[in-house]
């Protein structure tokens, strides 16, 4: 019994103590979050919103609503030459006056969260050149409403948009581009709404500290335009235009330097012997194929436009020099073979002429022997005729000697004419292959240096 009585008294004490503790905690929390709390300076939003029509602009039927615009750039994430677009995240702030939401019992500004945005009239501002855009909603919708006592409303939102940017890639990668962010009213003409840049928008916050991987922002400006559409009327437009200058360092390392080294590598063949045909041919073909691969890989990240870019021009210059080095060896090798064939032909002609002369001499000796034999037979048969024939034989031998001398002179003249023809042919042909290589060692580097000077002056000035 005693134990059961002790347990009952313990439970009663715990119940009474817990009730007292709970009441104390609720009284403390009530100081901060009580449902019946009223703050004297807060306006009654329900009374402000009575009779408020969010479908109609402020002062409908009267003068247009003046909307002040301000932009703060958070980031520029990606600039694509292939798609000609860029992605930008901005804080867009719009301010206008709405008499229907003014209150006069306090001079304090009221800050409201994003849930109150759906109850207000908002300017129908849109990004004209946007391909896609979205609001941020983590952890809540990134929207802000501030209401001033005189009815001035500040509406701020965080927007990320992929915007089209027309680029002139003629001087790529030494180019400078101008990209725009155009803001305009979609449904209200200039009779209902007028946009203007805020007085505090003298410079863009965050843009001077922005660092891009491939570009540098050199300048920006604000433009106010009035667009005239025949079918719809006149619409106000605000434009933010900023200049982008491409950083050339990465292209010099990835494109220009490899091209220059490939061209210099093709010149190594000028110091290789003409007889090393496999070495010179393989070096020339390797440099040509490597240059082709470099051209294709560099163009893969660019749009397939008809315009000739500065990088394309340089690639083709290097390709021509590499291919010319290969052609130089083919020409020098052909010239060397031609000269060897000409020398072999001249030597063969000399050998044939010498054999003809020898054969002619042997024939003359045989002919003279046959003539003397016949004369001796006639002398034995007729002594009287021997004296006459012997007298007639002396001028015959002199005549044969004269004929032989004339033949020799004619052969010598023919040989000299053939040598002159061969020499004239050799004069019309280029100089020997080794001399061609010697000239190429100086002409190719000098010409390449001159072309480089012209190229960089033309595209950077």
Coordinates of C-alpha atoms in Angstrom, one line a residue:
X1 CA 0.0 0.0 0.0
X2 CA 2.8 2.4 0.9
X3 CA 4.5 1.8 -2.5
X4 CA 1.3 2.3 -4.5
X5 CA 0.6 5.5 -2.5
X6 CA 4.1 6.8 -3.3
X7 CA 3.7 6.2 -7.0
X8 CA 0.4 8.0 -7.1
X9 CA 1.9 11.1 -5.4
X10 CA 4.8 11.0 -7.8
X11 CA 2.6 11.0 -10.9
X12 CA 0.5 13.9 -9.5
X13 CA 3.6 16.0 -8.9
X14 CA 4.9 15.3 -12.4
X15 CA 1.6 16.3 -14.0
X16 CA 1.3 19.5 -12.1
X17 CA 5.0 20.5 -12.8
X18 CA 4.7 19.7 -16.5
X19 CA 1.6 21.9 -16.8
X20 CA 3.3 24.8 -15.1
X21 CA 6.4 24.4 -17.4
X22 CA 4.3 24.3 -20.5
X23 CA 2.4 27.4 -19.6
X24 CA 5.7 29.2 -18.9
X25 CA 7.1 28.2 -22.4
X26 CA 3.9 29.3 -24.2
X27 CA 3.9 32.6 -22.4
X28 CA 7.5 33.2 -23.6
X29 CA 6.9 32.2 -27.2
X30 CA 3.7 34.4 -27.2
X31 CA 5.9 37.4 -26.8
X32 CA 7.2 36.8 -30.4
X33 CA 4.7 34.8 -32.5
X34 CA 1.3 35.3 -30.9
X35 CA -1.5 35.2 -33.5
X36 CA -3.3 38.3 -32.1
X37 CA -0.2 40.5 -32.2
X38 CA -0.8 44.0 -33.8
X39 CA 2.0 46.4 -34.7
X40 CA 0.7 50.0 -34.7
X41 CA 2.7 51.3 -37.7
X42 CA 1.9 48.4 -40.1
X43 CA -0.7 49.3 -42.7
X44 CA -3.7 47.1 -43.1
X45 CA -3.0 45.2 -46.3
X46 CA -6.6 43.9 -46.6
X47 CA -7.9 47.5 -46.6
X48 CA -5.2 48.5 -49.2
X49 CA -6.2 45.7 -51.5
X50 CA -9.9 46.4 -51.3
X51 CA -11.1 47.4 -54.8
X52 CA -7.6 46.8 -56.2
X53 CA -7.7 45.5 -59.8
X54 CA -4.4 43.9 -60.7
X55 CA -5.5 43.5 -64.3
X56 CA -5.4 47.2 -64.9
X57 CA -2.4 49.4 -64.8
X58 CA -2.2 52.4 -62.4
X59 CA -3.9 55.5 -63.7
X60 CA -5.6 53.7 -66.6
X61 CA -6.9 56.2 -69.1
X62 CA -4.4 58.8 -68.0
X63 CA -0.8 59.4 -68.7
X64 CA 1.6 56.4 -69.1
X65 CA 3.2 54.7 -66.2
X66 CA 6.9 55.6 -65.8
X67 CA 8.9 52.5 -65.0
X68 CA 12.5 53.0 -63.8
X69 CA 14.8 50.1 -64.6
X70 CA 18.0 49.0 -63.0
X71 CA 20.2 46.0 -63.6
X72 CA 22.9 44.3 -61.6
X73 CA 24.9 41.5 -63.3
X74 CA 25.6 38.5 -61.2
X75 CA 27.4 36.4 -63.8
X76 CA 28.0 35.7 -67.4
X77 CA 28.3 31.9 -67.5
X78 CA 28.9 30.9 -71.1
X79 CA 29.6 32.6 -74.5
X80 CA 29.2 30.3 -77.4
X81 CA 30.4 31.2 -80.9
X82 CA 28.9 28.1 -82.4
X83 CA 25.3 29.0 -81.3
X84 CA 26.0 32.8 -81.2
X85 CA 24.6 33.2 -77.7
X86 CA 25.6 34.0 -74.1
X87 CA 24.1 33.1 -70.7
X88 CA 23.7 35.8 -68.1
X89 CA 22.3 36.0 -64.6
X90 CA 21.0 39.4 -63.6
X91 CA 19.1 41.1 -60.8
X92 CA 16.3 43.1 -62.6
X93 CA 14.8 45.9 -60.5
X94 CA 11.7 47.8 -61.7
X95 CA 10.2 50.8 -59.9
X96 CA 6.9 52.6 -60.6
X97 CA 4.2 54.6 -58.8
X98 CA 0.8 53.2 -57.9
X99 CA -1.6 55.5 -56.1
X100 CA -3.9 52.7 -55.1
X101 CA -1.3 51.3 -52.7
X102 CA -0.3 54.5 -50.9
X103 CA -0.8 54.8 -47.1
X104 CA -0.2 57.9 -45.0
X105 CA -0.3 56.9 -41.3
X106 CA 3.5 56.0 -41.3
X107 CA 6.6 56.9 -43.3
X108 CA 8.2 53.5 -43.1
X109 CA 8.8 51.2 -46.2
X110 CA 7.1 47.9 -46.1
X111 CA 9.0 44.8 -47.3
X112 CA 6.9 41.9 -48.6
X113 CA 7.9 38.5 -49.8
X114 CA 7.3 36.8 -53.2
X115 CA 3.7 35.6 -52.3
X116 CA 2.4 39.1 -52.4
X117 CA 3.7 39.6 -56.0
X118 CA 0.8 37.6 -57.4
X119 CA -1.7 40.2 -56.0
X120 CA -0.1 43.3 -57.7
X121 CA -0.1 44.7 -61.2
X122 CA 3.4 44.3 -62.7
X123 CA 4.9 45.6 -65.9
X124 CA 5.0 43.0 -68.6
X125 CA 8.7 43.3 -69.2
X126 CA 10.3 40.7 -71.3
X127 CA 13.8 40.1 -72.8
X128 CA 13.5 40.6 -76.6
X129 CA 16.5 38.6 -77.7
X130 CA 16.2 35.8 -75.2
X131 CA 16.2 32.2 -76.4
X132 CA 15.3 30.9 -72.9
X133 CA 14.9 32.4 -69.4
X134 CA 13.8 31.3 -65.9
X135 CA 13.4 32.6 -62.4
X136 CA 15.3 31.2 -59.5
X137 CA 13.2 29.5 -56.8
X138 CA 15.7 28.1 -54.2
X139 CA 15.0 28.1 -51.4
X140 CA 12.0 30.3 -52.2
X141 CA 11.2 32.4 -55.3
X142 CA 13.9 35.0 -55.6
X143 CA 11.5 38.0 -55.8
X144 CA 11.2 41.1 -53.7
X145 CA 8.5 43.7 -53.2
X146 CA 9.0 46.9 -51.3
X147 CA 6.1 49.3 -50.8
X148 CA 6.6 52.9 -49.9
X149 CA 4.0 55.1 -48.2
X150 CA 3.6 57.3 -51.3
X151 CA 2.7 54.3 -53.4
X152 CA 6.1 53.7 -55.1
X153 CA 6.7 50.0 -55.6
X154 CA 10.1 48.3 -56.1
X155 CA 10.0 44.9 -57.7
X156 CA 13.2 42.9 -57.9
X157 CA 13.8 39.4 -59.4
X158 CA 16.7 37.2 -60.2
X159 CA 16.7 35.9 -63.8
X160 CA 19.0 33.7 -65.8
X161 CA 18.6 34.0 -69.5
X162 CA 20.3 32.6 -72.6
X163 CA 20.4 35.5 -75.0
X164 CA 21.2 35.6 -78.7
X165 CA 24.2 37.7 -79.8
X166 CA 25.0 38.2 -83.4
X167 CA 28.8 37.9 -83.9
X168 CA 31.1 39.0 -86.7
X169 CA 33.8 36.3 -86.8
X170 CA 35.8 37.7 -89.7
X171 CA 38.7 38.6 -87.4
X172 CA 38.4 35.6 -85.1
X173 CA 40.3 35.2 -82.7
X174 CA 41.4 38.8 -82.9
X175 CA 37.8 40.0 -82.8
X176 CA 35.7 42.3 -80.6
X177 CA 32.0 41.6 -80.2
X178 CA 29.0 43.7 -79.1
X179 CA 26.3 41.8 -77.3
X180 CA 23.0 43.3 -76.1
X181 CA 20.3 42.7 -73.5
X182 CA 17.0 44.3 -74.8
X183 CA 14.1 44.9 -72.4
X184 CA 10.7 45.8 -73.7
X185 CA 7.1 45.8 -72.8
X186 CA 5.3 43.0 -74.4
X187 CA 1.7 44.2 -74.4
X188 CA 1.7 47.9 -73.3
X189 CA 2.6 50.5 -75.9
X190 CA 4.1 53.9 -75.3
X191 CA 0.7 55.3 -74.5
X192 CA 0.4 53.1 -71.4
X193 CA 4.0 52.6 -70.2
X194 CA 7.3 54.4 -70.6
X195 CA 10.7 52.8 -69.6
X196 CA 13.7 54.7 -68.6
X197 CA 17.0 53.9 -66.8
X198 CA 17.1 54.6 -63.1
X199 CA 19.0 57.7 -62.0
X200 CA 21.2 55.5 -59.9
X201 CA 22.0 53.3 -62.9
X202 CA 25.2 55.2 -64.0
X203 CA 27.2 52.0 -64.0
X204 CA 26.4 48.3 -63.6
X205 CA 27.2 46.8 -60.3
X206 CA 29.2 43.6 -60.5
X207 CA 30.2 44.0 -64.2
X208 CA 33.6 45.6 -63.4
X209 CA 34.5 42.7 -61.1
X210 CA 33.4 40.1 -63.6
X211 CA 36.1 37.8 -65.0
X212 CA 35.4 35.7 -68.1
X213 CA 37.6 32.8 -69.4
X214 CA 37.8 33.9 -73.1
X215 CA 36.7 37.5 -73.1
X216 CA 37.3 40.8 -71.4
X217 CA 34.5 43.4 -71.0
X218 CA 36.0 46.7 -72.3
X219 CA 33.0 49.0 -72.3
X220 CA 29.2 49.1 -71.9
X221 CA 26.5 51.7 -72.5
X222 CA 22.8 52.2 -71.9
X223 CA 20.5 52.9 -74.8
X224 CA 16.8 54.0 -74.8
X225 CA 14.8 53.4 -78.0
X226 CA 11.3 53.6 -79.2
X227 CA 10.4 50.7 -81.5
X228 CA 7.7 51.4 -84.1
X229 CA 5.7 48.4 -85.2
X230 CA 3.1 49.2 -87.9
X231 CA 0.6 46.6 -86.7
X232 CA 0.9 47.2 -82.9
X233 CA 2.2 50.7 -82.4
X234 CA 5.2 52.2 -80.6
X235 CA 6.9 50.3 -77.8
X236 CA 9.6 51.5 -75.4
X237 CA 12.8 49.5 -75.3
X238 CA 15.9 49.7 -73.0
X239 CA 19.2 48.1 -74.2
X240 CA 22.3 47.2 -72.3
X241 CA 25.2 46.9 -74.8
X242 CA 28.6 45.8 -73.8
X243 CA 31.8 45.3 -75.7
X244 CA 33.7 42.0 -75.5
X245 CA 37.3 41.6 -76.5
X246 CA 38.6 38.1 -77.0
X247 CA 41.6 36.9 -75.1
X248 CA 44.2 35.7 -77.6
X249 CA 46.6 33.9 -75.3
X250 CA 44.9 30.6 -75.4
X251 CA 44.6 30.6 -79.2
X252 CA 48.3 31.5 -79.6
X253 CA 49.2 28.5 -77.5
X254 CA 46.7 26.1 -79.0
X255 CA 46.6 27.1 -82.6
X256 CA 49.2 29.6 -83.8
X257 CA 52.3 28.1 -82.1
X258 CA 51.7 24.5 -83.3
X259 CA 51.1 25.8 -86.8
X260 CA 54.4 27.7 -86.8
X261 CA 56.3 24.7 -85.4
X262 CA 54.8 22.4 -88.1
X263 CA 56.0 24.8 -90.8
X264 CA 59.4 25.0 -89.3
X265 CA 59.5 21.2 -89.1
X266 CA 58.8 20.9 -92.8
X267 CA 62.0 23.0 -93.4
X268 CA 64.1 20.3 -91.9
X269 CA 63.8 18.4 -95.1
X270 CA 66.0 21.0 -96.8
X271 CA 69.0 19.7 -94.8
X272 CA 68.4 16.1 -95.5
X273 CA 70.2 14.5 -98.5
X274 CA 68.5 14.1 -101.8
X275 CA 69.3 10.4 -101.8
X276 CA 67.3 9.9 -98.5
X277 CA 63.9 9.6 -100.3
X278 CA 61.9 7.8 -97.5
X279 CA 63.0 10.3 -94.9
X280 CA 62.1 13.4 -96.9
X281 CA 58.8 12.0 -98.2
X282 CA 57.6 10.7 -94.8
X283 CA 58.5 14.0 -93.2
X284 CA 56.6 16.0 -95.8
X285 CA 53.5 13.8 -95.7
X286 CA 53.5 13.8 -91.9
X287 CA 53.5 17.6 -91.6
X288 CA 50.8 17.9 -94.2
X289 CA 48.5 15.5 -92.5
X290 CA 49.2 17.0 -89.0
X291 CA 48.3 20.4 -90.4
X292 CA 45.1 19.1 -91.8
X293 CA 44.1 17.6 -88.4
X294 CA 44.9 20.8 -86.6
X295 CA 42.7 22.8 -89.0
X296 CA 39.7 20.4 -88.6
X297 CA 40.0 20.3 -84.8
X298 CA 40.1 24.1 -84.6
X299 CA 37.0 24.6 -86.7
X300 CA 34.9 22.0 -84.8
X301 CA 34.0 24.6 -82.1
X302 CA 33.0 27.3 -84.7
X303 CA 29.8 27.7 -86.6
X304 CA 29.8 26.6 -90.2
X305 CA 29.5 30.1 -91.6
X306 CA 30.6 31.2 -95.1
X307 CA 32.7 34.0 -93.7
X308 CA 36.5 33.4 -93.9
X309 CA 38.0 33.8 -90.4
X310 CA 41.4 35.1 -89.5
X311 CA 42.4 31.8 -88.0
X312 CA 41.3 30.0 -91.3
X313 CA 43.6 32.4 -93.3
X314 CA 46.5 31.6 -91.0
X315 CA 45.9 27.9 -91.2
X316 CA 45.9 28.0 -95.0
X317 CA 49.0 30.1 -95.1
X318 CA 50.8 27.4 -93.0
X319 CA 49.3 24.6 -95.1
X320 CA 50.6 26.2 -98.3
X321 CA 54.1 26.5 -96.8
X322 CA 54.1 22.9 -95.6
X323 CA 52.8 21.6 -98.9
X324 CA 55.3 23.8 -100.8
X325 CA 58.1 22.2 -98.9
X326 CA 56.9 18.8 -100.1
X327 CA 56.6 20.0 -103.7
X328 CA 60.1 21.5 -103.4
X329 CA 61.6 18.1 -102.8
X330 CA 59.6 16.5 -105.6
X331 CA 60.9 19.2 -108.0
X332 CA 64.5 18.9 -106.8
X333 CA 64.4 15.1 -107.0
X334 CA 62.9 15.3 -110.6
X335 CA 65.6 17.8 -111.6
X336 CA 68.4 15.6 -110.2
X337 CA 67.1 12.5 -112.1
X338 CA 66.7 14.6 -115.3
X339 CA 70.3 15.7 -115.1
X340 CA 71.5 12.2 -114.5
X341 CA 69.6 11.0 -117.5
X342 CA 71.0 13.8 -119.7
X343 CA 74.6 12.9 -118.6
X344 CA 73.9 9.3 -119.4
X345 CA 72.5 10.2 -122.8
X346 CA 75.6 12.3 -123.7
X347 CA 77.9 9.6 -122.6
X348 CA 76.0 7.0 -124.7
X349 CA 76.2 9.3 -127.8
X350 CA 80.0 9.7 -127.4
X351 CA 80.4 6.0 -127.1
X352 CA 78.3 5.4 -130.2
X353 CA 80.2 8.0 -132.2
X354 CA 83.6 6.5 -131.2
X355 CA 82.5 3.1 -132.3
X356 CA 81.3 4.4 -135.6
X357 CA 84.7 6.1 -136.2
X358 CA 86.5 2.9 -135.4
X359 CA 84.3 0.8 -137.7
X360 CA 84.9 3.4 -140.5
X361 CA 88.6 3.1 -140.1
X362 CA 88.5 -0.6 -140.3
X363 CA 86.4 -0.5 -143.5
X364 CA 88.9 1.9 -145.1
X365 CA 91.8 -0.3 -144.3
X366 CA 90.0 -3.4 -145.8
X367 CA 89.0 -1.4 -148.9
X368 CA 92.6 -0.2 -149.5
X369 CA 94.0 -3.7 -149.1
X370 CA 91.5 -5.0 -151.6
X371 CA 92.4 -2.3 -154.1
X372 CA 96.1 -3.0 -153.8
X373 CA 95.6 -6.8 -154.4
X374 CA 93.7 -6.1 -157.6
X375 CA 96.3 -3.8 -158.8
X376 CA 99.1 -6.4 -158.3
X377 CA 97.2 -9.0 -160.3
X378 CA 96.8 -6.7 -163.2
X379 CA 100.5 -5.8 -163.2
X380 CA 101.5 -9.5 -163.4
X381 CA 99.2 -10.1 -166.5
X382 CA 100.1 -7.0 -168.4
X383 CA 103.3 -5.1 -167.8
X384 CA 102.4 -2.4 -170.1
X385 CA 99.1 -1.8 -168.4
X386 CA 100.9 -1.9 -165.0
X387 CA 102.7 1.3 -165.8
X388 CA 99.5 3.1 -166.8
X389 CA 97.5 1.8 -163.9
X390 CA 100.3 2.6 -161.5
X391 CA 100.3 6.1 -162.8
X392 CA 96.6 6.3 -162.4
X393 CA 96.7 4.7 -158.9
X394 CA 98.6 7.6 -157.3
X395 CA 95.8 10.2 -157.7
X396 CA 93.3 7.5 -156.5
X397 CA 95.1 7.1 -153.2
X398 CA 95.3 10.8 -152.8
X399 CA 91.5 11.0 -153.4
X400 CA 90.8 8.4 -150.8
X401 CA 92.9 10.2 -148.3
X402 CA 91.0 13.4 -149.0
X403 CA 87.7 11.6 -148.6
X404 CA 88.7 10.1 -145.3
X405 CA 89.8 13.6 -143.9
X406 CA 86.5 15.1 -145.0
X407 CA 84.5 12.3 -143.2
X408 CA 86.5 13.0 -140.0
X409 CA 85.8 16.7 -140.1
X410 CA 82.1 16.1 -140.7
X411 CA 81.9 13.7 -137.7
X412 CA 83.7 16.2 -135.5
X413 CA 81.2 18.9 -136.6
X414 CA 78.3 16.6 -135.8
X415 CA 79.7 15.8 -132.3
X416 CA 80.2 19.4 -131.6
X417 CA 76.7 20.2 -132.6
X418 CA 75.3 17.5 -130.4
X419 CA 77.3 18.8 -127.4
X420 CA 76.0 22.3 -128.1
X421 CA 72.4 20.9 -128.2
X422 CA 72.9 19.1 -124.9
X423 CA 74.5 22.1 -123.3
X424 CA 71.6 24.3 -124.5
X425 CA 69.1 21.9 -123.1
X426 CA 71.0 21.9 -119.7
X427 CA 71.0 25.7 -119.7
X428 CA 67.2 25.8 -120.1
X429 CA 66.7 23.5 -117.1
X430 CA 66.8 24.6 -113.4
X431 CA 70.0 24.4 -111.4
X432 CA 71.0 21.3 -109.6
X433 CA 69.1 19.8 -106.7
X434 CA 71.6 20.7 -104.0
X435 CA 71.5 24.4 -105.1
X436 CA 67.7 24.3 -104.9
X437 CA 67.8 23.1 -101.3
X438 CA 70.4 25.8 -100.5
X439 CA 68.1 28.5 -101.9
X440 CA 65.0 27.0 -100.1
X441 CA 66.7 27.2 -96.8
X442 CA 66.8 31.0 -97.1
X443 CA 63.7 31.7 -99.2
X444 CA 61.1 29.8 -97.2
X445 CA 61.8 31.3 -93.7
X446 CA 62.1 34.8 -95.2
X447 CA 58.9 34.5 -97.1
X448 CA 57.1 33.1 -94.1
X449 CA 58.3 35.9 -91.8
X450 CA 57.1 38.5 -94.3
X451 CA 53.7 36.9 -94.6
X452 CA 53.4 36.8 -90.8
X453 CA 54.2 40.5 -90.5
X454 CA 51.5 41.3 -93.1
X455 CA 49.0 39.0 -91.4
X456 CA 49.3 40.4 -87.9
X457 CA 49.4 44.0 -89.0
X458 CA 46.2 43.4 -91.1
X459 CA 44.2 41.7 -88.4
X460 CA 45.3 43.5 -85.3
X461 CA 45.4 47.1 -86.5

